[in-house]
PDB file of C-alpha atoms in Angstrom:
ATOM      1  CA  MET A  16    -107.509  46.020-115.307  1.00  0.00           C
ATOM      2  CA  MET A  17    -107.552  43.624-118.243  1.00  0.00           C
ATOM      3  CA  ILE A  18    -110.805  42.396-119.751  1.00  0.00           C
ATOM      4  CA  SER A  19    -110.973  39.090-121.540  1.00  0.00           C
ATOM      5  CA  SER A  20    -113.580  36.556-122.566  1.00  0.00           C
ATOM      6  CA  VAL A  21    -111.853  33.942-120.426  1.00  0.00           C
ATOM      7  CA  HIS A  22    -110.000  35.026-117.305  1.00  0.00           C
ATOM      8  CA  ARG A  23    -107.623  32.897-115.272  1.00  0.00           C
ATOM      9  CA  PHE A  24    -108.617  34.435-111.946  1.00  0.00           C
ATOM     10  CA  ARG A  25    -111.888  34.202-110.085  1.00  0.00           C
ATOM     11  CA  ASP A  26    -114.225  35.702-112.630  1.00  0.00           C
ATOM     12  CA  ILE A  27    -117.882  36.515-112.523  1.00  0.00           C
ATOM     13  CA  GLU A  28    -119.839  36.291-115.757  1.00  0.00           C
ATOM     14  CA  ARG A  29    -121.801  39.414-116.516  1.00  0.00           C
ATOM     15  CA  THR A  30    -124.616  39.841-119.005  1.00  0.00           C
ATOM     16  CA  PRO A  31    -126.139  43.072-120.295  1.00  0.00           C
ATOM     17  CA  GLU A  32    -129.096  42.691-117.918  1.00  0.00           C
ATOM     18  CA  TYR A  33    -127.380  41.946-114.583  1.00  0.00           C
ATOM     19  CA  LEU A  34    -124.121  41.163-112.917  1.00  0.00           C
ATOM     20  CA  GLN A  35    -124.761  37.445-112.431  1.00  0.00           C
ATOM     21  CA  PRO A  36    -128.518  37.539-113.108  1.00  0.00           C
ATOM     22  CA  GLU A  37    -129.117  34.163-111.516  1.00  0.00           C
ATOM     23  CA  LYS A  38    -127.841  35.483-108.167  1.00  0.00           C
ATOM     24  CA  CYS A  39    -128.500  39.205-108.213  1.00  0.00           C
ATOM     25  CA  VAL A  40    -132.034  40.367-107.600  1.00  0.00           C
ATOM     26  CA  PRO A  41    -133.285  43.956-107.733  1.00  0.00           C
ATOM     27  CA  PRO A  42    -133.215  45.876-104.435  1.00  0.00           C
ATOM     28  CA  PRO A  43    -136.434  45.958-102.388  1.00  0.00           C
ATOM     29  CA  SER A  44    -139.077  48.525-103.142  1.00  0.00           C
ATOM     30  CA  HIS A  45    -139.379  51.691-101.081  1.00  0.00           C
ATOM     31  CA  ALA A  46    -142.459  50.288 -99.360  1.00  0.00           C
ATOM     32  CA  SER A  47    -140.399  47.535 -97.722  1.00  0.00           C
ATOM     33  CA  LEU A  48    -137.597  49.774 -96.501  1.00  0.00           C
ATOM     34  CA  GLY A  49    -139.425  50.752 -93.307  1.00  0.00           C
ATOM     35  CA  THR A  50    -139.276  47.270 -91.808  1.00  0.00           C
ATOM     36  CA  MET A  51    -137.452  46.780 -88.508  1.00  0.00           C
ATOM     37  CA  TRP A  52    -133.810  45.745 -88.682  1.00  0.00           C
ATOM     38  CA  PHE A  53    -133.192  42.486 -86.824  1.00  0.00           C
ATOM     39  CA  ILE A  54    -130.559  39.801 -87.425  1.00  0.00           C
ATOM     40  CA  ARG A  55    -131.910  36.262 -87.142  1.00  0.00           C
ATOM     41  CA  ASP A  56    -128.758  34.663 -85.741  1.00  0.00           C
ATOM     42  CA  GLY A  57    -129.180  32.055 -83.014  1.00  0.00           C
ATOM     43  CA  CYS A  58    -125.871  32.791 -81.296  1.00  0.00           C
ATOM     44  CA  GLY A  59    -126.455  36.541 -81.368  1.00  0.00           C
ATOM     45  CA  ILE A  60    -130.009  36.246 -80.025  1.00  0.00           C
ATOM     46  CA  ALA A  61    -128.785  33.990 -77.198  1.00  0.00           C
ATOM     47  CA  CYS A  62    -125.994  36.459 -76.305  1.00  0.00           C
ATOM     48  CA  ALA A  63    -128.457  39.367 -76.327  1.00  0.00           C
ATOM     49  CA  VAL A  64    -130.849  37.488 -74.018  1.00  0.00           C
ATOM     50  CA  VAL A  65    -127.976  36.594 -71.668  1.00  0.00           C
ATOM     51  CA  THR A  66    -126.942  40.264 -71.581  1.00  0.00           C
ATOM     52  CA  TRP A  67    -130.393  41.345 -70.417  1.00  0.00           C
ATOM     53  CA  MET A  68    -130.573  38.497 -67.871  1.00  0.00           C
ATOM     54  CA  LEU A  69    -127.228  39.497 -66.352  1.00  0.00           C
ATOM     55  CA  VAL A  70    -128.376  43.100 -65.978  1.00  0.00           C
ATOM     56  CA  PHE A  71    -131.620  41.949 -64.338  1.00  0.00           C
ATOM     57  CA  TYR A  72    -129.634  39.677 -61.989  1.00  0.00           C
ATOM     58  CA  ALA A  73    -127.419  42.574 -60.959  1.00  0.00           C
ATOM     59  CA  ASP A  74    -130.476  44.732 -60.340  1.00  0.00           C
ATOM     60  CA  PHE A  75    -132.047  41.949 -58.250  1.00  0.00           C
ATOM     61  CA  VAL A  76    -128.993  41.613 -56.007  1.00  0.00           C
ATOM     62  CA  VAL A  77    -128.486  45.366 -55.677  1.00  0.00           C
ATOM     63  CA  LEU A  78    -132.102  46.027 -54.698  1.00  0.00           C
ATOM     64  CA  LEU A  79    -133.210  42.983 -52.703  1.00  0.00           C
ATOM     65  CA  VAL A  80    -129.918  41.911 -51.130  1.00  0.00           C
ATOM     66  CA  MET A  81    -128.172  45.224 -50.435  1.00  0.00           C
ATOM     67  CA  LEU A  82    -130.463  48.257 -50.590  1.00  0.00           C
ATOM     68  CA  VAL A  83    -133.916  47.185 -49.388  1.00  0.00           C
ATOM     69  CA  PRO A  84    -132.636  45.626 -46.096  1.00  0.00           C
ATOM     70  CA  SER A  85    -130.441  48.680 -45.438  1.00  0.00           C
ATOM     71  CA  ARG A  86    -131.391  50.860 -42.492  1.00  0.00           C
ATOM     72  CA  ASP A  87    -130.100  53.998 -44.232  1.00  0.00           C
ATOM     73  CA  TYR A  88    -133.102  55.150 -46.267  1.00  0.00           C
ATOM     74  CA  VAL A  89    -131.274  58.008 -48.021  1.00  0.00           C
ATOM     75  CA  TYR A  90    -128.399  55.712 -49.024  1.00  0.00           C
ATOM     76  CA  SER A  91    -130.826  53.157 -50.466  1.00  0.00           C
ATOM     77  CA  VAL A  92    -132.877  55.709 -52.413  1.00  0.00           C
ATOM     78  CA  ILE A  93    -129.880  57.504 -53.922  1.00  0.00           C
ATOM     79  CA  ASN A  94    -127.998  54.363 -54.941  1.00  0.00           C
ATOM     80  CA  GLY A  95    -131.129  52.549 -56.088  1.00  0.00           C
ATOM     81  CA  THR A  96    -132.184  55.459 -58.289  1.00  0.00           C
ATOM     82  CA  LEU A  97    -128.688  55.891 -59.735  1.00  0.00           C
ATOM     83  CA  PHE A  98    -128.158  52.203 -60.435  1.00  0.00           C
ATOM     84  CA  ASN A  99    -131.555  51.678 -62.062  1.00  0.00           C
ATOM     85  CA  THR A 100    -131.193  54.816 -64.176  1.00  0.00           C
ATOM     86  CA  LEU A 101    -127.842  53.638 -65.511  1.00  0.00           C
ATOM     87  CA  ALA A 102    -129.190  50.116 -66.035  1.00  0.00           C
ATOM     88  CA  PHE A 103    -132.176  51.483 -67.974  1.00  0.00           C
ATOM     89  CA  LEU A 104    -129.896  53.584 -70.194  1.00  0.00           C
ATOM     90  CA  ALA A 105    -127.631  50.570 -70.762  1.00  0.00           C
ATOM     91  CA  LEU A 106    -130.533  48.367 -71.876  1.00  0.00           C
ATOM     92  CA  ALA A 107    -131.976  51.157 -74.017  1.00  0.00           C
ATOM     93  CA  SER A 108    -128.589  51.607 -75.705  1.00  0.00           C
ATOM     94  CA  HIS A 109    -128.373  47.858 -76.249  1.00  0.00           C
ATOM     95  CA  PHE A 110    -131.868  47.861 -77.757  1.00  0.00           C
ATOM     96  CA  ARG A 111    -131.007  50.688 -80.156  1.00  0.00           C
ATOM     97  CA  ALA A 112    -127.662  49.140 -81.132  1.00  0.00           C
ATOM     98  CA  MET A 113    -129.371  45.821 -81.845  1.00  0.00           C
ATOM     99  CA  LEU A 114    -132.362  47.127 -83.840  1.00  0.00           C
ATOM    100  CA  THR A 115    -130.709  49.987 -85.754  1.00  0.00           C
ATOM    101  CA  ASP A 116    -129.571  49.413 -89.319  1.00  0.00           C
ATOM    102  CA  PRO A 117    -125.768  49.757 -88.970  1.00  0.00           C
ATOM    103  CA  GLY A 118    -125.427  51.109 -92.496  1.00  0.00           C
ATOM    104  CA  ALA A 119    -126.336  48.210 -94.779  1.00  0.00           C
ATOM    105  CA  VAL A 120    -125.821  48.717 -98.488  1.00  0.00           C
ATOM    106  CA  PRO A 121    -128.967  47.918-100.523  1.00  0.00           C
ATOM    107  CA  LYS A 122    -128.791  44.260-101.472  1.00  0.00           C
ATOM    108  CA  GLY A 123    -128.789  43.276-105.137  1.00  0.00           C
ATOM    109  CA  ASN A 124    -128.340  46.785-106.564  1.00  0.00           C
ATOM    110  CA  ALA A 125    -125.508  45.738-108.905  1.00  0.00           C
ATOM    111  CA  THR A 126    -127.836  45.982-111.894  1.00  0.00           C
ATOM    112  CA  LYS A 127    -127.595  47.638-115.259  1.00  0.00           C
ATOM    113  CA  GLU A 128    -130.198  50.245-114.362  1.00  0.00           C
ATOM    114  CA  PHE A 129    -128.549  51.207-111.076  1.00  0.00           C
ATOM    115  CA  ILE A 130    -125.058  51.508-112.595  1.00  0.00           C
ATOM    116  CA  GLU A 131    -126.431  53.676-115.386  1.00  0.00           C
ATOM    117  CA  SER A 132    -128.204  55.860-112.806  1.00  0.00           C
ATOM    118  CA  LEU A 133    -124.867  56.583-111.101  1.00  0.00           C
ATOM    119  CA  GLN A 134    -123.820  58.652-114.150  1.00  0.00           C
ATOM    120  CA  LEU A 135    -120.169  57.912-113.560  1.00  0.00           C
ATOM    121  CA  LYS A 136    -117.628  60.247-115.055  1.00  0.00           C
ATOM    122  CA  PRO A 137    -114.449  59.006-116.780  1.00  0.00           C
ATOM    123  CA  GLY A 138    -111.990  57.835-114.130  1.00  0.00           C
ATOM    124  CA  GLN A 139    -114.631  57.166-111.475  1.00  0.00           C
ATOM    125  CA  VAL A 140    -114.796  53.626-110.114  1.00  0.00           C
ATOM    126  CA  VAL A 141    -117.249  51.281-108.448  1.00  0.00           C
ATOM    127  CA  TYR A 142    -116.864  48.154-106.330  1.00  0.00           C
ATOM    128  CA  LYS A 143    -119.041  45.084-106.685  1.00  0.00           C
ATOM    129  CA  CYS A 144    -119.459  42.649-103.794  1.00  0.00           C
ATOM    130  CA  PRO A 145    -119.678  39.108-105.207  1.00  0.00           C
ATOM    131  CA  LYS A 146    -121.410  37.861-102.035  1.00  0.00           C
ATOM    132  CA  CYS A 147    -124.459  40.125-101.850  1.00  0.00           C
ATOM    133  CA  CYS A 148    -124.466  41.489-105.415  1.00  0.00           C
ATOM    134  CA  SER A 149    -124.209  45.105-104.237  1.00  0.00           C
ATOM    135  CA  ILE A 150    -122.324  48.117-105.455  1.00  0.00           C
ATOM    136  CA  LYS A 151    -120.071  48.573-102.436  1.00  0.00           C
ATOM    137  CA  PRO A 152    -119.123  52.062-101.230  1.00  0.00           C
ATOM    138  CA  ASP A 153    -115.621  52.825-100.066  1.00  0.00           C
ATOM    139  CA  ARG A 154    -114.878  51.586 -96.501  1.00  0.00           C
ATOM    140  CA  ALA A 155    -117.774  49.120 -96.636  1.00  0.00           C
ATOM    141  CA  HIS A 156    -117.169  45.467 -95.716  1.00  0.00           C
ATOM    142  CA  HIS A 157    -119.252  42.343 -96.110  1.00  0.00           C
ATOM    143  CA  CYS A 158    -120.507  40.696 -92.905  1.00  0.00           C
ATOM    144  CA  SER A 159    -121.025  36.955 -93.167  1.00  0.00           C
ATOM    145  CA  VAL A 160    -123.538  37.002 -90.273  1.00  0.00           C
ATOM    146  CA  CYS A 161    -125.665  39.928 -91.444  1.00  0.00           C
ATOM    147  CA  LYS A 162    -125.129  38.788 -95.069  1.00  0.00           C
ATOM    148  CA  ARG A 163    -124.855  42.417 -96.129  1.00  0.00           C
ATOM    149  CA  CYS A 164    -122.176  44.972 -96.881  1.00  0.00           C
ATOM    150  CA  ILE A 165    -121.993  47.470 -93.996  1.00  0.00           C
ATOM    151  CA  ARG A 166    -120.708  51.026 -94.353  1.00  0.00           C
ATOM    152  CA  LYS A 167    -117.778  51.766 -92.010  1.00  0.00           C
ATOM    153  CA  MET A 168    -118.162  48.338 -90.407  1.00  0.00           C
ATOM    154  CA  ASP A 169    -116.082  48.092 -87.236  1.00  0.00           C
ATOM    155  CA  HIS A 170    -116.947  44.524 -86.228  1.00  0.00           C
ATOM    156  CA  HIS A 171    -119.874  42.185 -85.697  1.00  0.00           C
ATOM    157  CA  CYS A 172    -120.756  41.989 -81.998  1.00  0.00           C
ATOM    158  CA  PRO A 173    -122.768  38.932 -80.883  1.00  0.00           C
ATOM    159  CA  TRP A 174    -123.654  40.672 -77.593  1.00  0.00           C
ATOM    160  CA  VAL A 175    -125.813  43.176 -79.495  1.00  0.00           C
ATOM    161  CA  ASN A 176    -126.621  40.685 -82.280  1.00  0.00           C
ATOM    162  CA  ASN A 177    -125.615  43.216 -84.909  1.00  0.00           C
ATOM    163  CA  CYS A 178    -122.745  44.814 -86.732  1.00  0.00           C
ATOM    164  CA  VAL A 179    -121.260  48.004 -85.348  1.00  0.00           C
ATOM    165  CA  GLY A 180    -121.238  50.419 -88.240  1.00  0.00           C
ATOM    166  CA  GLU A 181    -121.862  53.943 -89.404  1.00  0.00           C
ATOM    167  CA  ASN A 182    -125.417  54.296 -88.072  1.00  0.00           C
ATOM    168  CA  ASN A 183    -125.301  52.530 -84.685  1.00  0.00           C
ATOM    169  CA  GLN A 184    -121.778  53.081 -83.362  1.00  0.00           C
ATOM    170  CA  LYS A 185    -123.065  55.775 -80.996  1.00  0.00           C
ATOM    171  CA  TYR A 186    -125.497  53.350 -79.361  1.00  0.00           C
ATOM    172  CA  PHE A 187    -122.801  50.675 -79.010  1.00  0.00           C
ATOM    173  CA  VAL A 188    -120.431  53.178 -77.364  1.00  0.00           C
ATOM    174  CA  LEU A 189    -123.190  54.237 -74.949  1.00  0.00           C
ATOM    175  CA  PHE A 190    -123.981  50.593 -74.197  1.00  0.00           C
ATOM    176  CA  THR A 191    -120.374  49.809 -73.245  1.00  0.00           C
ATOM    177  CA  MET A 192    -120.104  53.013 -71.205  1.00  0.00           C
ATOM    178  CA  TYR A 193    -123.289  52.447 -69.190  1.00  0.00           C
ATOM    179  CA  ILE A 194    -122.474  48.768 -68.563  1.00  0.00           C
ATOM    180  CA  ALA A 195    -119.025  49.800 -67.311  1.00  0.00           C
ATOM    181  CA  LEU A 196    -120.595  52.399 -65.007  1.00  0.00           C
ATOM    182  CA  ILE A 197    -123.166  50.048 -63.456  1.00  0.00           C
ATOM    183  CA  SER A 198    -120.440  47.406 -63.046  1.00  0.00           C
ATOM    184  CA  LEU A 199    -118.238  49.887 -61.185  1.00  0.00           C
ATOM    185  CA  HIS A 200    -121.193  51.061 -59.105  1.00  0.00           C
ATOM    186  CA  ALA A 201    -122.113  47.486 -58.215  1.00  0.00           C
ATOM    187  CA  LEU A 202    -118.535  46.683 -57.155  1.00  0.00           C
ATOM    188  CA  ILE A 203    -118.437  49.725 -54.870  1.00  0.00           C
ATOM    189  CA  MET A 204    -121.767  48.823 -53.267  1.00  0.00           C
ATOM    190  CA  VAL A 205    -120.698  45.185 -52.780  1.00  0.00           C
ATOM    191  CA  GLY A 206    -117.547  46.379 -51.022  1.00  0.00           C
ATOM    192  CA  PHE A 207    -119.498  48.652 -48.665  1.00  0.00           C
ATOM    193  CA  HIS A 208    -122.057  45.920 -48.006  1.00  0.00           C
ATOM    194  CA  PHE A 209    -119.389  43.398 -47.040  1.00  0.00           C
ATOM    195  CA  LEU A 210    -117.882  45.904 -44.620  1.00  0.00           C
ATOM    196  CA  TYR A 211    -121.309  46.606 -43.165  1.00  0.00           C
ATOM    197  CA  CYS A 212    -122.080  42.898 -42.730  1.00  0.00           C
ATOM    198  CA  PHE A 213    -118.726  42.217 -41.082  1.00  0.00           C
ATOM    199  CA  GLU A 214    -119.383  44.961 -38.542  1.00  0.00           C
ATOM    200  CA  GLU A 215    -123.002  43.989 -37.941  1.00  0.00           C
ATOM    201  CA  ASP A 216    -124.824  40.695 -37.580  1.00  0.00           C
ATOM    202  CA  TRP A 217    -125.023  38.864 -40.942  1.00  0.00           C
ATOM    203  CA  THR A 218    -128.613  37.910 -40.201  1.00  0.00           C
ATOM    204  CA  LYS A 219    -129.567  41.598 -40.049  1.00  0.00           C
ATOM    205  CA  CYS A 220    -127.763  42.907 -43.154  1.00  0.00           C
ATOM    206  CA  SER A 221    -129.821  40.921 -45.644  1.00  0.00           C
ATOM    207  CA  SER A 222    -133.261  39.406 -45.995  1.00  0.00           C
ATOM    208  CA  PHE A 223    -131.612  36.190 -47.222  1.00  0.00           C
ATOM    209  CA  SER A 224    -129.653  33.664 -45.171  1.00  0.00           C
ATOM    210  CA  PRO A 225    -125.928  34.439 -44.706  1.00  0.00           C
ATOM    211  CA  PRO A 226    -124.707  31.645 -47.058  1.00  0.00           C
ATOM    212  CA  THR A 227    -127.144  32.732 -49.772  1.00  0.00           C
ATOM    213  CA  THR A 228    -126.185  36.366 -49.311  1.00  0.00           C
ATOM    214  CA  VAL A 229    -122.472  35.594 -49.648  1.00  0.00           C
ATOM    215  CA  ILE A 230    -123.013  33.505 -52.805  1.00  0.00           C
ATOM    216  CA  LEU A 231    -125.177  36.173 -54.437  1.00  0.00           C
ATOM    217  CA  LEU A 232    -122.675  38.922 -53.615  1.00  0.00           C
ATOM    218  CA  ILE A 233    -119.691  36.905 -54.855  1.00  0.00           C
ATOM    219  CA  LEU A 234    -121.455  36.111 -58.131  1.00  0.00           C
ATOM    220  CA  LEU A 235    -122.354  39.770 -58.594  1.00  0.00           C
ATOM    221  CA  CYS A 236    -118.803  40.810 -57.778  1.00  0.00           C
ATOM    222  CA  PHE A 237    -117.398  38.372 -60.346  1.00  0.00           C
ATOM    223  CA  GLU A 238    -119.910  39.489 -62.996  1.00  0.00           C
ATOM    224  CA  ALA A 239    -119.297  43.190 -62.348  1.00  0.00           C
ATOM    225  CA  LEU A 240    -115.509  42.831 -62.410  1.00  0.00           C
ATOM    226  CA  LEU A 241    -115.573  40.813 -65.631  1.00  0.00           C
ATOM    227  CA  PHE A 242    -117.878  43.199 -67.482  1.00  0.00           C
ATOM    228  CA  LEU A 243    -116.141  46.271 -66.116  1.00  0.00           C
ATOM    229  CA  ILE A 244    -112.864  45.148 -67.694  1.00  0.00           C
ATOM    230  CA  PHE A 245    -114.485  43.962 -70.929  1.00  0.00           C
ATOM    231  CA  THR A 246    -116.708  46.974 -71.564  1.00  0.00           C
ATOM    232  CA  SER A 247    -114.031  49.472 -70.517  1.00  0.00           C
ATOM    233  CA  VAL A 248    -111.661  48.024 -73.099  1.00  0.00           C
ATOM    234  CA  MET A 249    -114.405  48.029 -75.760  1.00  0.00           C
ATOM    235  CA  PHE A 250    -115.350  51.622 -74.891  1.00  0.00           C
ATOM    236  CA  GLY A 251    -111.723  52.704 -75.189  1.00  0.00           C
ATOM    237  CA  THR A 252    -111.172  50.981 -78.525  1.00  0.00           C
ATOM    238  CA  GLN A 253    -114.397  52.448 -79.952  1.00  0.00           C
ATOM    239  CA  VAL A 254    -113.517  55.989 -78.909  1.00  0.00           C
ATOM    240  CA  HIS A 255    -110.025  55.488 -80.318  1.00  0.00           C
ATOM    241  CA  SER A 256    -111.482  54.258 -83.620  1.00  0.00           C
ATOM    242  CA  ILE A 257    -113.771  57.290 -83.811  1.00  0.00           C
ATOM    243  CA  CYS A 258    -110.990  59.769 -82.995  1.00  0.00           C
ATOM    244  CA  THR A 259    -108.544  58.220 -85.482  1.00  0.00           C
ATOM    245  CA  ASP A 260    -111.255  57.679 -88.137  1.00  0.00           C
ATOM    246  CA  GLU A 261    -110.183  54.048 -88.546  1.00  0.00           C
ATOM    247  CA  THR A 262    -112.475  51.076 -88.014  1.00  0.00           C
ATOM    248  CA  GLY A 263    -111.436  47.872 -86.311  1.00  0.00           C
ATOM    249  CA  ILE A 264    -111.370  45.967 -89.610  1.00  0.00           C
ATOM    250  CA  GLU A 265    -109.234  48.648 -91.262  1.00  0.00           C
ATOM    251  CA  ARG A 266    -106.833  48.554 -88.327  1.00  0.00           C
ATOM    252  CA  LEU A 267    -106.557  44.743 -88.412  1.00  0.00           C
ATOM    253  CA  LYS A 268    -106.022  44.726 -92.173  1.00  0.00           C
ATOM    254  CA  LYS A 269    -103.529  47.603 -91.825  1.00  0.00           C
ATOM    255  CA  GLN A 270    -105.222  49.368 -94.706  1.00  0.00           C
ATOM    256  CA  LYS A 271    -103.649  52.551 -95.958  1.00  0.00           C
ATOM    257  CA  PRO A 272    -106.302  55.261 -95.772  1.00  0.00           C
ATOM    258  CA  THR A 273    -107.693  56.261 -99.179  1.00  0.00           C
ATOM    259  CA  TRP A 274    -110.034  58.739 -97.506  1.00  0.00           C
ATOM    260  CA  GLU A 275    -109.472  62.099 -95.877  1.00  0.00           C
ATOM    261  CA  ARG A 276    -109.372  61.443 -92.163  1.00  0.00           C
ATOM    262  CA  THR A 277    -111.355  63.659 -89.824  1.00  0.00           C
ATOM    263  CA  SER A 278    -109.886  65.085 -86.648  1.00  0.00           C
ATOM    264  CA  GLY A 279    -110.660  63.519 -83.276  1.00  0.00           C
ATOM    265  CA  TRP A 280    -113.302  66.029 -82.211  1.00  0.00           C
ATOM    266  CA  GLU A 281    -114.892  66.176 -85.674  1.00  0.00           C
ATOM    267  CA  GLY A 282    -115.062  62.391 -85.673  1.00  0.00           C
ATOM    268  CA  MET A 283    -116.853  62.399 -82.325  1.00  0.00           C
ATOM    269  CA  LYS A 284    -119.385  64.964 -83.570  1.00  0.00           C
ATOM    270  CA  ALA A 285    -120.017  62.884 -86.692  1.00  0.00           C
ATOM    271  CA  ALA A 286    -120.460  59.659 -84.710  1.00  0.00           C
ATOM    272  CA  PHE A 287    -122.707  61.173 -82.019  1.00  0.00           C
ATOM    273  CA  GLY A 288    -124.735  63.398 -84.331  1.00  0.00           C
ATOM    274  CA  GLY A 289    -123.813  67.034 -83.784  1.00  0.00           C
ATOM    275  CA  THR A 290    -122.060  69.330 -81.369  1.00  0.00           C
ATOM    276  CA  LEU A 291    -121.485  68.363 -77.747  1.00  0.00           C
ATOM    277  CA  SER A 292    -124.755  68.224 -75.809  1.00  0.00           C
ATOM    278  CA  LEU A 293    -126.734  65.964 -73.506  1.00  0.00           C
ATOM    279  CA  SER A 294    -128.081  64.184 -76.588  1.00  0.00           C
ATOM    280  CA  TRP A 295    -124.677  62.494 -76.846  1.00  0.00           C
ATOM    281  CA  LEU A 296    -125.608  60.506 -73.722  1.00  0.00           C
ATOM    282  CA  ASN A 297    -129.186  59.877 -74.829  1.00  0.00           C
ATOM    283  CA  PRO A 298    -129.784  56.520 -76.560  1.00  0.00           C
ATOM    284  CA  PHE A 299    -133.207  57.755 -77.724  1.00  0.00           C
ATOM    285  CA  SER A 300    -131.857  60.650 -79.778  1.00  0.00           C
ATOM    286  CA  ASN A 301    -131.450  59.960 -83.476  1.00  0.00           C
ATOM    287  CA  LEU A 302    -128.304  60.658 -85.420  1.00  0.00           C
ATOM    288  CA  ASP A 303    -128.059  63.546 -87.831  1.00  0.00           C
ATOM    289  CA  CYS A 304    -125.388  62.188 -90.086  1.00  0.00           C
ATOM    290  CA  SER A 305    -124.329  64.279 -93.030  1.00  0.00           C
ATOM    291  CA  SER A 306    -123.421  62.749 -96.360  1.00  0.00           C
ATOM    292  CA  PRO A 307    -119.818  61.542 -96.454  1.00  0.00           C
ATOM    293  CA  PRO A 308    -117.405  63.431 -98.712  1.00  0.00           C
ATOM    294  CA  PRO A 309    -116.565  61.912-102.097  1.00  0.00           C
ATOM    295  CA  THR A 310    -113.886  59.270-101.828  1.00  0.00           C
ATOM    296  CA  PRO A 311    -110.753  59.256-103.980  1.00  0.00           C
ATOM    297  CA  PRO A 312    -110.156  56.574-106.616  1.00  0.00           C
ATOM    298  CA  ALA A 313    -109.191  53.116-105.401  1.00  0.00           C
ATOM    299  CA  PRO A 314    -106.262  51.021-106.668  1.00  0.00           C
ATOM    300  CA  ALA A 315    -106.665  49.972-110.276  1.00  0.00           C
ATOM    301  CA  ALA A 316    -106.437  46.264-109.441  1.00  0.00           C
ATOM    302  CA  ALA A 317    -109.735  46.315-107.609  1.00  0.00           C
ATOM    303  CA  ILE A 318    -111.963  48.605-109.663  1.00  0.00           C
ATOM    304  CA  MET A 319    -114.277  48.770-112.621  1.00  0.00           C
ATOM    305  CA  THR A 320    -113.940  51.942-114.669  1.00  0.00           C
ATOM    306  CA  GLN A 321    -116.712  53.663-116.570  1.00  0.00           C
ATOM    307  CA  GLU A 322    -115.300  52.354-119.845  1.00  0.00           C
ATOM    308  CA  GLU A 323    -115.446  48.763-118.549  1.00  0.00           C
ATOM    309  CA  ILE A 324    -119.026  49.238-117.378  1.00  0.00           C
ATOM    310  CA  GLU A 325    -120.000  50.462-120.829  1.00  0.00           C
ATOM    311  CA  GLN A 326    -118.310  47.417-122.370  1.00  0.00           C
ATOM    312  CA  PHE A 327    -120.072  44.859-120.192  1.00  0.00           C
ATOM    313  CA  LEU A 328    -123.389  46.644-120.719  1.00  0.00           C
ATOM    314  CA  ALA A 329    -122.878  46.316-124.464  1.00  0.00           C
ATOM    315  CA  GLN A 330    -121.749  42.713-124.593  1.00  0.00           C
ATOM    316  CA  GLU A 331    -121.186  39.603-122.494  1.00  0.00           C
ATOM    317  CA  VAL A 332    -117.707  39.743-120.945  1.00  0.00           C
ATOM    318  CA  SER A 333    -115.771  38.426-117.971  1.00  0.00           C
ATOM    319  CA  ILE A 334    -114.068  40.781-115.493  1.00  0.00           C
ATOM    320  CA  GLN A 335    -111.995  40.110-112.403  1.00  0.00           C
ATOM    321  CA  VAL A 336    -113.681  41.445-109.267  1.00  0.00           C
ATOM    322  CA  PRO A 337    -112.351  42.065-105.753  1.00  0.00           C
ATOM    323  CA  HIS A 338    -113.088  39.670-102.893  1.00  0.00           C
ATOM    324  CA  GLU A 339    -113.161  40.427 -99.188  1.00  0.00           C
TER     325      GLU A 339
END
């Protein structure tokens, strides 16, 4: 990569102190790193609230319209316990996916001190994100909503008001799985309840009036069918991404892998935090992610070598940098 005092491409001026000192600020202190992760996005917050409201609506119809009026006590207890357990796990998974740091790169760490601390060897390279002033690891992408670079970012999901990345993909997969299961369960119960009401008197199969009962059941049926299809597709694509070790962004960009891909089962163990166990299905279990292996050098057109870093640390120069 050529270095010149005046570059014809999109250049970023660097000084010995910082990469763009007027924009880059030092990363937060260790004392502030324990704060809760939450994205203040109006659309995402609204989608998250709607998600919880839809689950509560489904629970309302299942309990008060179908199960409580039922004369079969065993049927009501079994299905009520199963549905509410799955609903609780779905909301817990949603909560963890929303409030877990997906793998954000420290903001503003593209500083002289940090680059020197990397102790790069000749031939090693670093990326610099011009949007959040961060040294960007391989396979990280900048999210315009989170305003951060996210490691192994798959996509930004408004329904969980967060990016799906390295640290919270497990919780997103569990969320889609549990929503799909309660949707399927609700559809089956609606079908049985309609058959029961057709055989019996409509006034006896629900504590609500027949027109109200029909409307509530139809709305639940529509909601369950819609989310069953949607979450099943999302669950399948996420599992496929994990097994092929390729994120959604990498697949859309048709990026050639510059990393050593893991096998399907090894990818699942890495995403879910260990060997196969019940903790895979537990949204309250934390991940035990090991450090990723060193990544091979990137194409020369999008890198800064150690020699170039030494040059810009010694004098004021202009270097072309990659953009998302």
